[in-house]
Short mmCIF file of the C-alpha atoms (twelve columns), coordinates in Angstrom:
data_MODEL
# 
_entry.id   MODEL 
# 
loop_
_atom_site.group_PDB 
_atom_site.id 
_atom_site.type_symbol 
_atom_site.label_atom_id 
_atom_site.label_alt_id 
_atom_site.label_comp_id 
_atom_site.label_asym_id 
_atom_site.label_seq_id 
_atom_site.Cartn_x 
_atom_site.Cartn_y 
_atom_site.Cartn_z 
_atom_site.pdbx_PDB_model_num 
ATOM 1  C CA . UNK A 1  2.787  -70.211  87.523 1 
ATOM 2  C CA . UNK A 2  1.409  -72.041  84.286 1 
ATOM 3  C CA . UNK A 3  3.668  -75.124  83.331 1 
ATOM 4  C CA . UNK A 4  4.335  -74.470  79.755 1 
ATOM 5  C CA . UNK A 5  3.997  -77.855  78.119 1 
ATOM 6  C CA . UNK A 6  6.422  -78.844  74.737 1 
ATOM 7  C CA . UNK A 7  4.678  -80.201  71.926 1 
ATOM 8  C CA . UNK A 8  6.465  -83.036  69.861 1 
ATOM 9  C CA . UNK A 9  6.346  -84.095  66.723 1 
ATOM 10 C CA . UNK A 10 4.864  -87.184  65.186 1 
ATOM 11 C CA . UNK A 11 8.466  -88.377  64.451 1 
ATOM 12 C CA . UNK A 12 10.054 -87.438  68.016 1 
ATOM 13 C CA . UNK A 13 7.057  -88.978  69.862 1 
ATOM 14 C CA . UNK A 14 7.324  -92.379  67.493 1 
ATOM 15 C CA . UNK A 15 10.782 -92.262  68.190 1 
ATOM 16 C CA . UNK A 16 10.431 -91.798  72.220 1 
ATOM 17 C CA . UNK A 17 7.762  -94.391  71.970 1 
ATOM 18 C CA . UNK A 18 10.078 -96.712  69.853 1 
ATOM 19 C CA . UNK A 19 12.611 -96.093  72.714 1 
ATOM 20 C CA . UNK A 20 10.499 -96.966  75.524 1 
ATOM 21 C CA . UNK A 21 10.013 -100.652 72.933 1 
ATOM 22 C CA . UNK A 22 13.221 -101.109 73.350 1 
ATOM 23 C CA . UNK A 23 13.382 -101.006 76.916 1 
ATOM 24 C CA . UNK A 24 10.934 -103.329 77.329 1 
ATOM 25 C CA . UNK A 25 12.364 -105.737 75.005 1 
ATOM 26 C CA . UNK A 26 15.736 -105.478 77.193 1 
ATOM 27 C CA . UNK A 27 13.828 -106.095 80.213 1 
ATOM 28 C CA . UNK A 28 12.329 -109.031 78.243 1 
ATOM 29 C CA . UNK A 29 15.538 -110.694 77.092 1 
ATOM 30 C CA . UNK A 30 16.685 -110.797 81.173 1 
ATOM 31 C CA . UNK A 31 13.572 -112.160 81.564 1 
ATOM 32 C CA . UNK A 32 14.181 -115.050 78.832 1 
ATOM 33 C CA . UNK A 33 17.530 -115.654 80.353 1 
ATOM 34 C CA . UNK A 34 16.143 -116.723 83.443 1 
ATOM 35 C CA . UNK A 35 13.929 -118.768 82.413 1 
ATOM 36 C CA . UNK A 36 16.937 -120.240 79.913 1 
ATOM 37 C CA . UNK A 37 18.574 -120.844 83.327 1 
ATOM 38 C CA . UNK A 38 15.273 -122.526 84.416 1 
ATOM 39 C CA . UNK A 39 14.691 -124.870 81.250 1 
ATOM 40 C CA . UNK A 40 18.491 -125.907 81.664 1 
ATOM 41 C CA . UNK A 41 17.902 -126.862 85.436 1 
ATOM 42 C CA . UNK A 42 14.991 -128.593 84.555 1 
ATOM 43 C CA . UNK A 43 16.515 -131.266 81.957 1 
ATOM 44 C CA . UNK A 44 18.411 -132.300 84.652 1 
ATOM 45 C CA . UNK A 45 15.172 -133.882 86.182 1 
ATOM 46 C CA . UNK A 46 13.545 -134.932 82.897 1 
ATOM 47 C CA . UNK A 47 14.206 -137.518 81.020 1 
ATOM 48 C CA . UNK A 48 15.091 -137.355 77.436 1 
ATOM 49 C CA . UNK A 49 12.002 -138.950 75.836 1 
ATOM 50 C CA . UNK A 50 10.057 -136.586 78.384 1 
ATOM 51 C CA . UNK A 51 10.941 -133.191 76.404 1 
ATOM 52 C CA . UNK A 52 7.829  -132.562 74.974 1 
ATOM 53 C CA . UNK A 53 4.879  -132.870 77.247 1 
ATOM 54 C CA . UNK A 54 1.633  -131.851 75.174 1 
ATOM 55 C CA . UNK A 55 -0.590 -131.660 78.191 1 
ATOM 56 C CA . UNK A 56 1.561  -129.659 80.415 1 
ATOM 57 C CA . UNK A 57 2.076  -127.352 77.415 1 
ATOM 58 C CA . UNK A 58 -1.688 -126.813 76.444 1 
ATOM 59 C CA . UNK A 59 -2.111 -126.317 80.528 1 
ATOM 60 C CA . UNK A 60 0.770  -123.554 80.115 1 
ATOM 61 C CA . UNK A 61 -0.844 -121.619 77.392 1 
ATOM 62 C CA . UNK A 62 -4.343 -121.816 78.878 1 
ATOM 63 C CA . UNK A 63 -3.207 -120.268 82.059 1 
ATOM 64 C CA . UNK A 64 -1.431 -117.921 80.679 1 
ATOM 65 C CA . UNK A 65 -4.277 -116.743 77.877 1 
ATOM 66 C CA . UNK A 66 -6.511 -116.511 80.932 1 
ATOM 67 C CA . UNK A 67 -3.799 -114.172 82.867 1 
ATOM 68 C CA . UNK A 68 -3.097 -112.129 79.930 1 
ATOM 69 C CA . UNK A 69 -7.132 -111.492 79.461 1 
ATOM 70 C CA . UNK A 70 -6.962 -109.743 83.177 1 
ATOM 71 C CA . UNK A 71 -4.090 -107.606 81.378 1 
ATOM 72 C CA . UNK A 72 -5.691 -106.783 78.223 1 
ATOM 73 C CA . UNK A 73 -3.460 -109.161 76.158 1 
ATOM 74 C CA . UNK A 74 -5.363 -110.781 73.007 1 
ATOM 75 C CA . UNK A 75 -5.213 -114.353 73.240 1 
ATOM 76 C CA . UNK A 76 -3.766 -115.179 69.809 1 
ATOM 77 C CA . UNK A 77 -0.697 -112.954 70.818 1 
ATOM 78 C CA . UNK A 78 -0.139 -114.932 73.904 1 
ATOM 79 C CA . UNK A 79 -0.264 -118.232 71.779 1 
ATOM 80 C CA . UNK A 80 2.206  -117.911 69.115 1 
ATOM 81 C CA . UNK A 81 4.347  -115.757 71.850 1 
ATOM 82 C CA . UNK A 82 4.639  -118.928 74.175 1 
ATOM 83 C CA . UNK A 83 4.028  -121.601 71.465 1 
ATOM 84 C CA . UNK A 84 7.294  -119.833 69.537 1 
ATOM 85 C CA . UNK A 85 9.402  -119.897 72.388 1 
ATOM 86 C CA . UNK A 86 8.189  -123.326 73.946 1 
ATOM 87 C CA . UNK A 87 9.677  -124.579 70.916 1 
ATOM 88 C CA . UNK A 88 12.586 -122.763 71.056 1 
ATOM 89 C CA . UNK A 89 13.042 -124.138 74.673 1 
ATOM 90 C CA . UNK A 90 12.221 -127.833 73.395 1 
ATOM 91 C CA . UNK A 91 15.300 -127.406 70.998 1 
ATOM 92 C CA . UNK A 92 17.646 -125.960 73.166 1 
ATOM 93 C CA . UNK A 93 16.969 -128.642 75.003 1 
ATOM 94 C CA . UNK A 94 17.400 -131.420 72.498 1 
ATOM 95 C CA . UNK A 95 20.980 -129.918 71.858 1 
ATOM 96 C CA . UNK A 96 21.874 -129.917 75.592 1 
ATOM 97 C CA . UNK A 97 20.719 -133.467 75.905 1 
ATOM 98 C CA . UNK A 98 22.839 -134.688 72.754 1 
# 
């Protein structure tokens, strides 16, 4: 017996694929709370004029560009992704330290 398979429409497969977006970017914000749990554990070891470490964060996004190449990730999107929230991070934790 022949599976019969359904055709979809432009719209219903944009809007399954739009769906399966927003899963990921659920599974993403779990992932950023984590790592919120993470940065606050870890200004409990750093000092306050130690927030913002240039090398360690040009390390980070160079190890992370070279991961994401092995995933086919374009480099510029891993940049501004971890630059954006490294500096998000750095101001959450200016506001904890205050």
């Amino acid at each position: 017996m022949k599976k019969k398979t359904i055709k979809l429409s432009p719209e219903k497969k944009l809007k399954k694929v739009r769906e399966n977006i927003d899963k990921l970017d659920f599974q993403i914000l779990k992932l950023l709370s984590k790592r919120r749990k993470q940065v606050l554990q870890v200004i409990k070891y750093k000092p306050k004029n130690k927030i913002v470490d240039p090398k360690r964060i040009s390390s980070m996004i160079k190890v992370r560009i070279t991961k994401g190449k092995k995933l086919n990730i374009e480099s510029f999107i891993i940049k501004n992704i971890w630059l954006t929230m490294i500096k998000s991070f750095i101001q959450l934790e200016r506001k904890k330290y205050k």
